[in-house]
Coordinates of C-alpha atoms and ligand atoms in Angstrom, one line a residue:
M1 CA -1.2 32.8 -11.7
S2 CA -2.0 33.3 -15.4
V3 CA -5.3 32.7 -17.1
V4 CA -5.7 30.9 -20.4
K5 CA -8.6 31.8 -22.6
T6 CA -9.8 28.9 -24.8
G7 CA -12.9 29.4 -26.9
L8 CA -15.8 30.6 -24.7
R9 CA -14.2 29.5 -21.4
H10 CA -11.5 30.8 -19.2
Y11 CA -9.1 28.4 -17.6
L12 CA -6.6 28.7 -14.9
H13 CA -3.1 27.9 -16.0
I14 CA -2.7 24.3 -15.0
V15 CA 0.1 22.1 -16.4
V16 CA -0.4 18.4 -16.4
V17 CA 2.3 15.8 -17.3
I18 CA 1.0 12.3 -18.3
V19 CA 3.3 9.4 -18.2
G20 CA 2.3 6.8 -20.8
A21 CA 0.5 7.1 -24.1
G22 CA -1.6 4.0 -23.8
P23 CA -5.3 4.2 -24.3
V24 CA -5.9 5.8 -20.9
G25 CA -3.1 8.4 -21.1
L26 CA -4.1 9.4 -24.6
L27 CA -7.8 9.6 -23.7
L28 CA -7.0 11.8 -20.7
A29 CA -4.8 14.0 -22.9
N30 CA -7.8 14.5 -25.2
L31 CA -10.1 15.3 -22.4
L32 CA -7.6 17.9 -21.0
G33 CA -7.0 19.3 -24.5
L34 CA -10.7 19.9 -24.8
R35 CA -10.6 21.8 -21.6
G36 CA -7.6 24.0 -22.7
I37 CA -5.3 22.5 -20.1
R38 CA -1.6 22.5 -21.0
T39 CA -0.6 18.8 -21.1
T40 CA 2.6 16.9 -22.0
V41 CA 2.4 13.2 -22.6
L42 CA 5.7 11.3 -22.1
E43 CA 5.8 7.9 -23.8
R44 CA 8.7 5.5 -23.8
S45 CA 7.9 3.8 -27.2
V46 CA 8.9 5.7 -30.3
S47 CA 5.8 4.5 -32.2
I48 CA 2.3 3.0 -31.6
P49 CA 2.7 -0.8 -30.9
P50 CA 0.9 -2.9 -33.5
G51 CA -0.8 -5.4 -31.1
S52 CA -4.5 -5.9 -31.0
R53 CA -5.2 -6.5 -27.2
A54 CA -8.3 -4.7 -26.0
I55 CA -11.1 -4.8 -28.5
G56 CA -14.4 -4.2 -26.6
V57 CA -15.4 -0.6 -26.0
M58 CA -18.5 -0.5 -23.8
P59 CA -21.4 2.0 -23.9
P60 CA -20.2 4.1 -20.9
S61 CA -16.8 4.5 -22.7
L62 CA -18.6 5.5 -25.9
E63 CA -20.4 8.2 -23.9
I64 CA -17.0 9.6 -22.8
L65 CA -15.6 9.4 -26.4
N66 CA -18.7 11.2 -27.6
E67 CA -18.1 14.0 -25.1
A68 CA -14.5 14.2 -26.5
G69 CA -15.9 14.5 -30.0
L70 CA -14.3 11.1 -30.9
V71 CA -17.3 8.8 -31.3
A72 CA -17.5 9.2 -35.1
P73 CA -14.0 8.0 -35.9
F74 CA -14.4 5.1 -33.4
L75 CA -17.7 4.0 -35.1
T76 CA -16.1 4.3 -38.5
A77 CA -13.1 2.2 -37.5
G78 CA -15.0 -0.3 -35.3
R79 CA -17.7 -2.9 -35.7
T80 CA -20.9 -2.9 -33.6
V81 CA -21.7 -6.1 -31.7
R82 CA -25.4 -6.2 -30.8
R83 CA -25.7 -9.8 -29.6
A84 CA -23.6 -12.5 -27.9
V85 CA -24.8 -16.1 -28.3
V86 CA -23.9 -18.5 -25.5
H87 CA -23.4 -22.2 -26.2
G88 CA -22.9 -25.2 -24.0
T89 CA -21.1 -28.5 -24.6
G90 CA -21.9 -29.9 -28.0
G91 CA -22.5 -26.5 -29.4
A92 CA -26.2 -26.2 -28.5
P93 CA -27.2 -22.5 -28.0
L94 CA -28.2 -21.8 -24.4
G95 CA -29.4 -18.3 -25.0
T96 CA -28.5 -14.9 -26.3
L97 CA -27.4 -11.6 -24.6
Q98 CA -29.0 -8.7 -26.5
F99 CA -27.5 -5.3 -26.1
A100 CA -30.4 -3.5 -27.9
R101 CA -31.7 -2.0 -24.7
V102 CA -28.6 -1.4 -22.7
H103 CA -28.2 2.3 -23.7
P104 CA -30.4 4.8 -25.6
D105 CA -27.5 6.0 -27.9
F106 CA -25.1 3.1 -27.9
P107 CA -27.1 -0.1 -27.9
Y108 CA -24.0 -2.2 -28.6
V109 CA -20.4 -3.0 -27.7
L110 CA -17.9 -1.6 -30.2
A111 CA -15.2 -4.0 -31.4
I112 CA -12.0 -2.2 -32.4
P113 CA -8.4 -3.4 -32.0
Q114 CA -6.3 -1.5 -29.5
V115 CA -3.9 -0.3 -32.2
A116 CA -6.8 1.6 -33.9
T117 CA -7.9 3.0 -30.6
L118 CA -4.4 4.4 -30.0
E119 CA -4.1 5.8 -33.6
I120 CA -7.4 7.6 -33.3
L121 CA -6.7 9.0 -29.9
E122 CA -3.2 10.2 -30.8
A123 CA -4.2 11.7 -34.2
N124 CA -7.0 13.7 -32.6
L125 CA -4.5 15.5 -30.2
T126 CA -3.2 17.5 -33.2
K127 CA -6.4 19.6 -32.7
Y128 CA -5.2 20.8 -29.3
P129 CA -2.2 23.2 -29.5
C130 CA -2.0 22.9 -25.7
V131 CA -1.2 19.2 -25.8
T132 CA 2.2 17.7 -26.8
V133 CA 3.1 14.0 -27.1
Q134 CA 6.8 13.3 -26.6
R135 CA 7.6 9.8 -27.7
G136 CA 10.9 8.1 -26.9
S137 CA 10.8 9.5 -23.4
D138 CA 11.3 6.8 -20.8
V139 CA 10.3 8.2 -17.4
V140 CA 12.4 7.1 -14.5
G141 CA 11.3 9.3 -11.7
V142 CA 8.4 11.5 -10.5
E143 CA 9.1 13.7 -7.5
S144 CA 7.2 16.3 -5.5
D145 CA 7.7 17.8 -2.2
R146 CA 4.1 18.9 -1.7
S147 CA 4.9 22.6 -1.8
G148 CA 6.3 22.9 -5.3
P149 CA 5.6 21.5 -8.8
V150 CA 6.0 17.9 -9.8
Q151 CA 9.4 17.1 -11.4
V152 CA 9.2 14.2 -14.0
T153 CA 12.7 12.8 -14.9
I154 CA 13.4 11.2 -18.3
A155 CA 16.1 8.5 -18.8
G156 CA 19.3 10.0 -20.2
G157 CA 18.5 13.4 -18.8
G158 CA 15.8 16.0 -19.0
T159 CA 13.0 17.0 -16.7
V160 CA 9.5 18.1 -17.3
T161 CA 7.6 20.1 -14.7
G162 CA 3.9 20.3 -14.0
N163 CA 1.4 21.1 -11.4
F164 CA 0.1 17.6 -11.6
C165 CA 1.4 14.3 -12.9
V166 CA -0.8 11.4 -14.0
V167 CA 0.9 8.1 -14.2
A168 CA -0.8 5.9 -16.8
A169 CA 2.2 3.8 -17.6
G170 CA 0.4 0.4 -17.2
V171 CA 0.9 -2.4 -14.7
R172 CA 4.6 -1.8 -14.2
S173 CA 4.2 1.9 -13.3
G174 CA 5.6 1.1 -9.9
A175 CA 9.1 0.7 -11.5
V176 CA 9.1 4.5 -11.9
A177 CA 10.9 6.0 -8.8
G178 CA 8.4 7.9 -6.7
V179 CA 5.4 5.9 -7.8
E180 CA 6.1 2.8 -5.6
I181 CA 2.5 2.6 -4.2
P182 CA 1.8 -0.8 -2.7
R183 CA -0.5 -3.1 -4.7
R184 CA -2.5 -6.2 -3.8
G185 CA -2.9 -8.9 -6.4
G186 CA -2.7 -12.4 -7.5
N187 CA -2.9 -14.9 -10.4
Y188 CA -5.8 -17.0 -11.5
N189 CA -3.9 -20.0 -12.8
R190 CA -5.8 -20.0 -16.0
H191 CA -4.2 -19.8 -19.4
F192 CA -5.5 -18.7 -22.8
L193 CA -4.4 -18.4 -26.4
M194 CA -5.9 -15.9 -28.8
A195 CA -5.5 -15.0 -32.5
D196 CA -7.2 -12.8 -35.1
F197 CA -8.1 -14.4 -38.5
E198 CA -9.9 -13.4 -41.7
D199 CA -13.4 -14.3 -40.8
E200 CA -14.7 -17.3 -42.8
S201 CA -16.9 -18.6 -40.0
G202 CA -20.2 -17.2 -41.2
L203 CA -20.9 -16.0 -37.7
G204 CA -21.5 -12.4 -38.9
D205 CA -21.7 -9.5 -36.4
D206 CA -22.5 -11.7 -33.4
A207 CA -20.1 -12.6 -30.5
H208 CA -20.2 -16.3 -29.6
L209 CA -19.2 -17.9 -26.4
W210 CA -18.9 -21.7 -25.8
F211 CA -18.7 -22.9 -22.2
T212 CA -17.9 -26.6 -22.6
R213 CA -16.9 -29.4 -20.2
S214 CA -13.3 -29.3 -21.6
G215 CA -12.9 -25.4 -21.5
A216 CA -14.1 -22.1 -23.0
V217 CA -13.9 -20.6 -26.4
E218 CA -14.8 -17.0 -27.2
S219 CA -15.2 -15.5 -30.6
F220 CA -15.7 -11.8 -31.5
P221 CA -16.2 -10.1 -34.8
L222 CA -13.6 -7.4 -35.7
P223 CA -13.7 -4.6 -38.3
G224 CA -12.2 -5.4 -41.7
G225 CA -13.9 -8.8 -42.0
R226 CA -11.8 -10.3 -39.2
R227 CA -12.6 -12.3 -36.2
R228 CA -10.8 -13.0 -32.9
W229 CA -10.8 -16.5 -31.3
I230 CA -9.7 -17.1 -27.7
V231 CA -9.4 -20.5 -26.1
Q232 CA -8.8 -21.6 -22.6
L233 CA -5.9 -24.1 -22.5
D234 CA -6.9 -27.5 -21.0
S235 CA -3.5 -28.0 -19.4
G236 CA -0.2 -26.2 -18.9
T237 CA 0.8 -22.6 -19.7
P238 CA 0.8 -21.0 -23.1
N239 CA 4.6 -21.4 -23.3
G240 CA 5.4 -22.9 -26.7
Q241 CA 1.8 -23.4 -27.7
S242 CA 0.3 -21.3 -30.5
T243 CA -2.1 -21.3 -33.4
P244 CA -2.1 -25.1 -34.0
A245 CA -3.2 -25.7 -30.4
L246 CA -5.8 -22.9 -30.7
T247 CA -7.2 -24.3 -33.9
R248 CA -7.5 -27.8 -32.4
L249 CA -9.3 -26.6 -29.3
V250 CA -11.6 -24.3 -31.2
H251 CA -12.6 -27.2 -33.5
Q252 CA -13.0 -29.7 -30.6
R253 CA -15.3 -27.3 -28.6
S254 CA -17.2 -25.2 -31.1
G255 CA -17.0 -27.3 -34.3
Y256 CA -15.5 -24.4 -36.2
D257 CA -12.5 -25.4 -38.4
L258 CA -9.8 -22.7 -38.7
T259 CA -7.2 -25.1 -40.2
G260 CA -5.3 -23.5 -43.1
A261 CA -6.2 -19.9 -41.9
A262 CA -3.1 -17.9 -41.1
P263 CA -3.4 -15.8 -37.9
L264 CA -3.1 -12.1 -38.6
W265 CA -2.0 -11.5 -35.0
E266 CA -1.6 -14.0 -32.1
S267 CA -0.9 -13.8 -28.5
S268 CA -1.4 -15.6 -25.1
F269 CA -2.2 -14.5 -21.6
S270 CA -2.5 -15.8 -18.1
P271 CA -4.8 -13.4 -16.3
S272 CA -3.9 -11.8 -13.0
W273 CA -5.3 -9.0 -11.0
S274 CA -3.9 -6.1 -9.0
L275 CA -5.2 -3.0 -7.2
A276 CA -3.1 -0.1 -5.9
D277 CA -3.7 0.8 -2.3
R278 CA -4.0 4.5 -3.3
F279 CA -4.8 6.1 -6.6
H280 CA -2.9 9.3 -5.8
R281 CA 0.0 10.7 -3.8
D282 CA -0.6 14.0 -2.0
G283 CA -3.3 15.0 -4.5
Q284 CA -0.5 15.9 -7.0
I285 CA 0.5 12.5 -8.5
F286 CA -2.4 10.4 -9.7
L287 CA -2.6 6.8 -11.0
A288 CA -5.1 5.9 -13.8
G289 CA -5.8 2.8 -15.8
D290 CA -3.6 -0.3 -15.4
A291 CA -1.3 1.7 -13.3
A292 CA -4.0 1.7 -10.6
H293 CA -5.8 -1.6 -11.3
T294 CA -5.5 -4.7 -13.6
M295 CA -8.1 -7.4 -14.1
S296 CA -8.7 -10.5 -16.2
P297 CA -9.2 -9.5 -19.8
I298 CA -12.0 -12.0 -19.9
G299 CA -15.0 -9.7 -19.8
G300 CA -13.2 -6.9 -21.5
Q301 CA -13.3 -4.3 -18.7
G302 CA -9.7 -3.2 -18.1
M303 CA -9.4 -0.4 -20.6
N304 CA -13.0 0.7 -20.1
T305 CA -12.4 1.1 -16.4
G306 CA -9.3 3.2 -17.2
F307 CA -11.4 5.3 -19.6
A308 CA -13.7 6.1 -16.7
D309 CA -10.7 7.0 -14.5
A310 CA -9.6 9.4 -17.2
R311 CA -13.0 11.1 -17.3
H312 CA -13.2 11.5 -13.6
L313 CA -9.6 12.8 -13.4
A314 CA -10.1 15.3 -16.1
A315 CA -12.9 16.9 -14.0
V316 CA -10.7 16.8 -10.8
L317 CA -7.8 18.5 -12.7
E318 CA -10.1 21.1 -14.3
G319 CA -11.6 21.9 -11.0
S320 CA -8.1 22.4 -9.4
H321 CA -6.7 25.8 -8.8
G322 CA -3.4 25.2 -10.5
N323 CA -1.3 27.1 -8.0
S324 CA 2.2 26.0 -8.6
G325 CA 2.6 22.9 -6.5
A326 CA -0.8 23.1 -4.8
A327 CA -2.7 19.8 -4.5
A328 CA -6.0 19.5 -6.2
D329 CA -9.1 20.2 -4.1
R330 CA -8.9 17.7 -1.2
E331 CA -12.5 16.6 -1.4
A332 CA -12.3 16.1 -5.2
V333 CA -9.2 14.0 -4.8
A334 CA -10.8 11.9 -2.0
R335 CA -13.8 11.3 -4.3
Y336 CA -11.5 10.2 -7.2
Q337 CA -9.9 7.7 -4.8
R338 CA -13.2 6.4 -3.3
F339 CA -15.1 6.3 -6.5
R340 CA -12.5 4.8 -8.9
Q341 CA -11.2 2.3 -6.4
R342 CA -14.8 1.1 -5.8
A343 CA -15.5 0.9 -9.5
A344 CA -12.2 -1.0 -10.1
T345 CA -12.9 -3.4 -7.2
I346 CA -16.3 -4.2 -8.6
A347 CA -15.0 -4.6 -12.2
T348 CA -12.1 -6.8 -11.0
G349 CA -14.5 -9.0 -8.9
R350 CA -16.9 -9.4 -11.9
A351 CA -14.0 -10.3 -14.2
A352 CA -12.8 -12.9 -11.8
A353 CA -16.3 -14.3 -11.2
G354 CA -17.1 -14.5 -14.9
M355 CA -13.8 -16.2 -15.6
A356 CA -14.2 -18.7 -12.8
V357 CA -17.7 -19.7 -14.0
G358 CA -16.8 -19.7 -17.7
T359 CA -13.7 -21.9 -17.2
L360 CA -15.1 -24.6 -15.0
T361 CA -14.5 -28.0 -16.6
G362 CA -15.8 -31.5 -16.1
P363 CA -19.3 -32.9 -16.9
V364 CA -21.1 -32.1 -13.6
A365 CA -19.9 -28.5 -13.3
S366 CA -20.5 -28.0 -17.0
A367 CA -24.1 -29.3 -16.9
L368 CA -24.9 -27.2 -13.9
R369 CA -23.5 -24.1 -15.5
S370 CA -25.4 -24.7 -18.7
G371 CA -28.6 -25.1 -16.8
V372 CA -28.1 -21.9 -14.9
I373 CA -27.1 -19.9 -18.0
A374 CA -30.0 -21.2 -20.0
A375 CA -32.4 -20.4 -17.2
A376 CA -31.0 -16.8 -16.7
L377 CA -30.9 -16.0 -20.5
N378 CA -34.4 -17.2 -21.0
S379 CA -35.8 -15.2 -18.0
P380 CA -36.6 -11.5 -17.3
L381 CA -33.0 -11.5 -15.8
R382 CA -31.5 -11.4 -19.3
G383 CA -31.9 -7.6 -19.6
S384 CA -30.0 -7.0 -16.4
L385 CA -27.3 -9.5 -17.5
A386 CA -26.8 -7.5 -20.7
R387 CA -26.5 -4.3 -18.8
H388 CA -24.0 -6.0 -16.4
F389 CA -21.8 -7.2 -19.2
A390 CA -22.0 -3.8 -21.0
M391 CA -20.7 -2.2 -17.7
I392 CA -23.7 0.0 -17.3
T393 CA -24.0 -1.1 -13.7
I394 CA -20.5 -0.1 -12.6
P395 CA -20.6 3.1 -10.6
R396 CA -19.8 6.1 -12.7
F397 CA -18.8 9.7 -12.0
A398 CA -21.4 12.1 -13.0
S399 CA -20.3 15.7 -13.5
Ligands
LIG401 C1 -5.2 -10.0 -24.2 C2 -5.8 -8.8 -23.6 C3 -7.1 -8.5 -24.1 C4 -7.7 -7.4 -23.5 N1 -9.0 -7.0 -23.9 C5 -9.6 -6.0 -23.3 C6 -10.9 -5.6 -23.8 O1 -11.5 -6.1 -24.7 N2 -11.5 -4.5 -23.2 C7 -10.9 -3.8 -22.2 O2 -11.5 -2.9 -21.6 N3 -9.6 -4.2 -21.8 C8 -9.0 -5.2 -22.3 N4 -7.7 -5.5 -22.0 C9 -7.0 -4.7 -21.0 C10 -6.4 -3.5 -21.6 O3 -5.5 -3.8 -22.7 C11 -5.7 -2.6 -20.6 O4 -6.5 -2.4 -19.5 C12 -5.3 -1.3 -21.2 O5 -4.3 -1.4 -22.2 C13 -4.7 -0.4 -20.1 O6 -4.4 0.9 -20.7 P1 -3.3 1.8 -20.0 O7 -3.3 3.0 -20.9 O8 -3.7 2.0 -18.5 O9 -2.0 1.0 -20.0 P2 -1.1 0.4 -21.1 O10 -2.0 0.0 -22.3 O11 -0.2 -0.6 -20.5 O12 -0.2 1.6 -21.6 C14 0.8 2.1 -20.8 C15 1.8 3.0 -21.7 O13 2.8 3.5 -20.9 C16 4.0 3.4 -21.5 N5 5.1 3.4 -20.5 C17 5.3 2.4 -19.6 N6 6.3 2.7 -18.7 C18 6.7 4.0 -19.1 C19 7.7 4.9 -18.6 N7 8.4 4.5 -17.6 N8 7.9 6.0 -19.3 C20 7.1 6.4 -20.4 N9 6.1 5.5 -20.9 C21 5.9 4.4 -20.2 C22 3.9 2.1 -22.3 O14 4.9 2.0 -23.3 C23 2.5 2.2 -22.8 O15 2.4 2.8 -24.0 C24 -7.1 -6.6 -22.5 C25 -5.8 -7.0 -22.1 C26 -5.1 -8.0 -22.7 C27 -3.7 -8.4 -22.2

């Protein structure tokens, strides 16, 4: 076994292969690079996809980015959101969630499009000579026989070998041979449209949520003077519906008129959830991020939960002995499984509950919801609610 000396610390010679250069795979590569661990990231796409998707980076994730020396570029590229104003039917404000006291260093949620997150994470890897990103590598199989190294096979030929493999290839990771870990899951039968526009709303740096009798609208400030609008569809699936439907529903429910504004990016989603039965195979092949769990994007927790997986896994791999083919420390692996599955289960449950309450329609349910929200946001409970939405209360690994 050879020993690698990096900076002030000595590291055992561990080789990690990460499948997927999404936000979770790239953050993990940064955390391993920081620890001097040799890492190869295999990514099927030849370039970073332009889509916006995840925008909310929560304070616990900012702590992890800070540890990786990445918080400054994130703050430069993002926009801090310190308040979320909640409205009922007719637009009347019911109360405000204030993030000012949720965290001593990061008293906000950072809004940053996923493409910028990916660009920052990948660009930072050039600092670490021990990390390589191999784009255009479509992984088709991951194999290990418990006694030797993990063999990762790329479509068209080619194999990469490591002591450990982390599969962070998103929700369809099970399509990779050798990673067919059973998952539970389901759909919520709710459908949403979303689009990013130049912001002419005058809503400034605040997030705004409208929970109305005909459906929900969410609106978040983005960097670069932009704003994201998300609407719950009142009927049918998003198929064939796009910005005109979004514009009509935003106007009807919030009073904001987006007519004439061209979307800079638009998309639709029908949330579902899934949870892998196990987050590792034999302590050598690990799942992280959407490969292990997916949840409704309403609540903005999916990527953040994956970031916490990456942080925990970096410590597990650092603490492993790196003997060729040896599994990581059994107790550390068991803790990863227990801890991260519990955190993902809690986050998934909260995302589902938040979406169920927020999307209730009809006059009675809507009036009841408005009463409860107004009471909660104007009571001492509001501090706990802000911590809850900022994911401070999800169990976290402490090294
Ligand atoms: C509309 C929407 C809004 C969202 N908003 C938020 C939010 O505000 N906050 C939040 O926390 N989360 C949010 N999410 C969830 C978030 O986008 C995901 O949780 C996050 O992208 C998961 O990251 P990941 O790295 O695990 O997987 P992915 O982002 O899916 O990345 C997986 C990567 O693996 C690659 N890959 C796949 N298969 C292979 C293969 N066989 N070989 C090689 N490479 C492969 C893919 O090309 C991809 O680059 C949102 C999701 C949606 C859909």
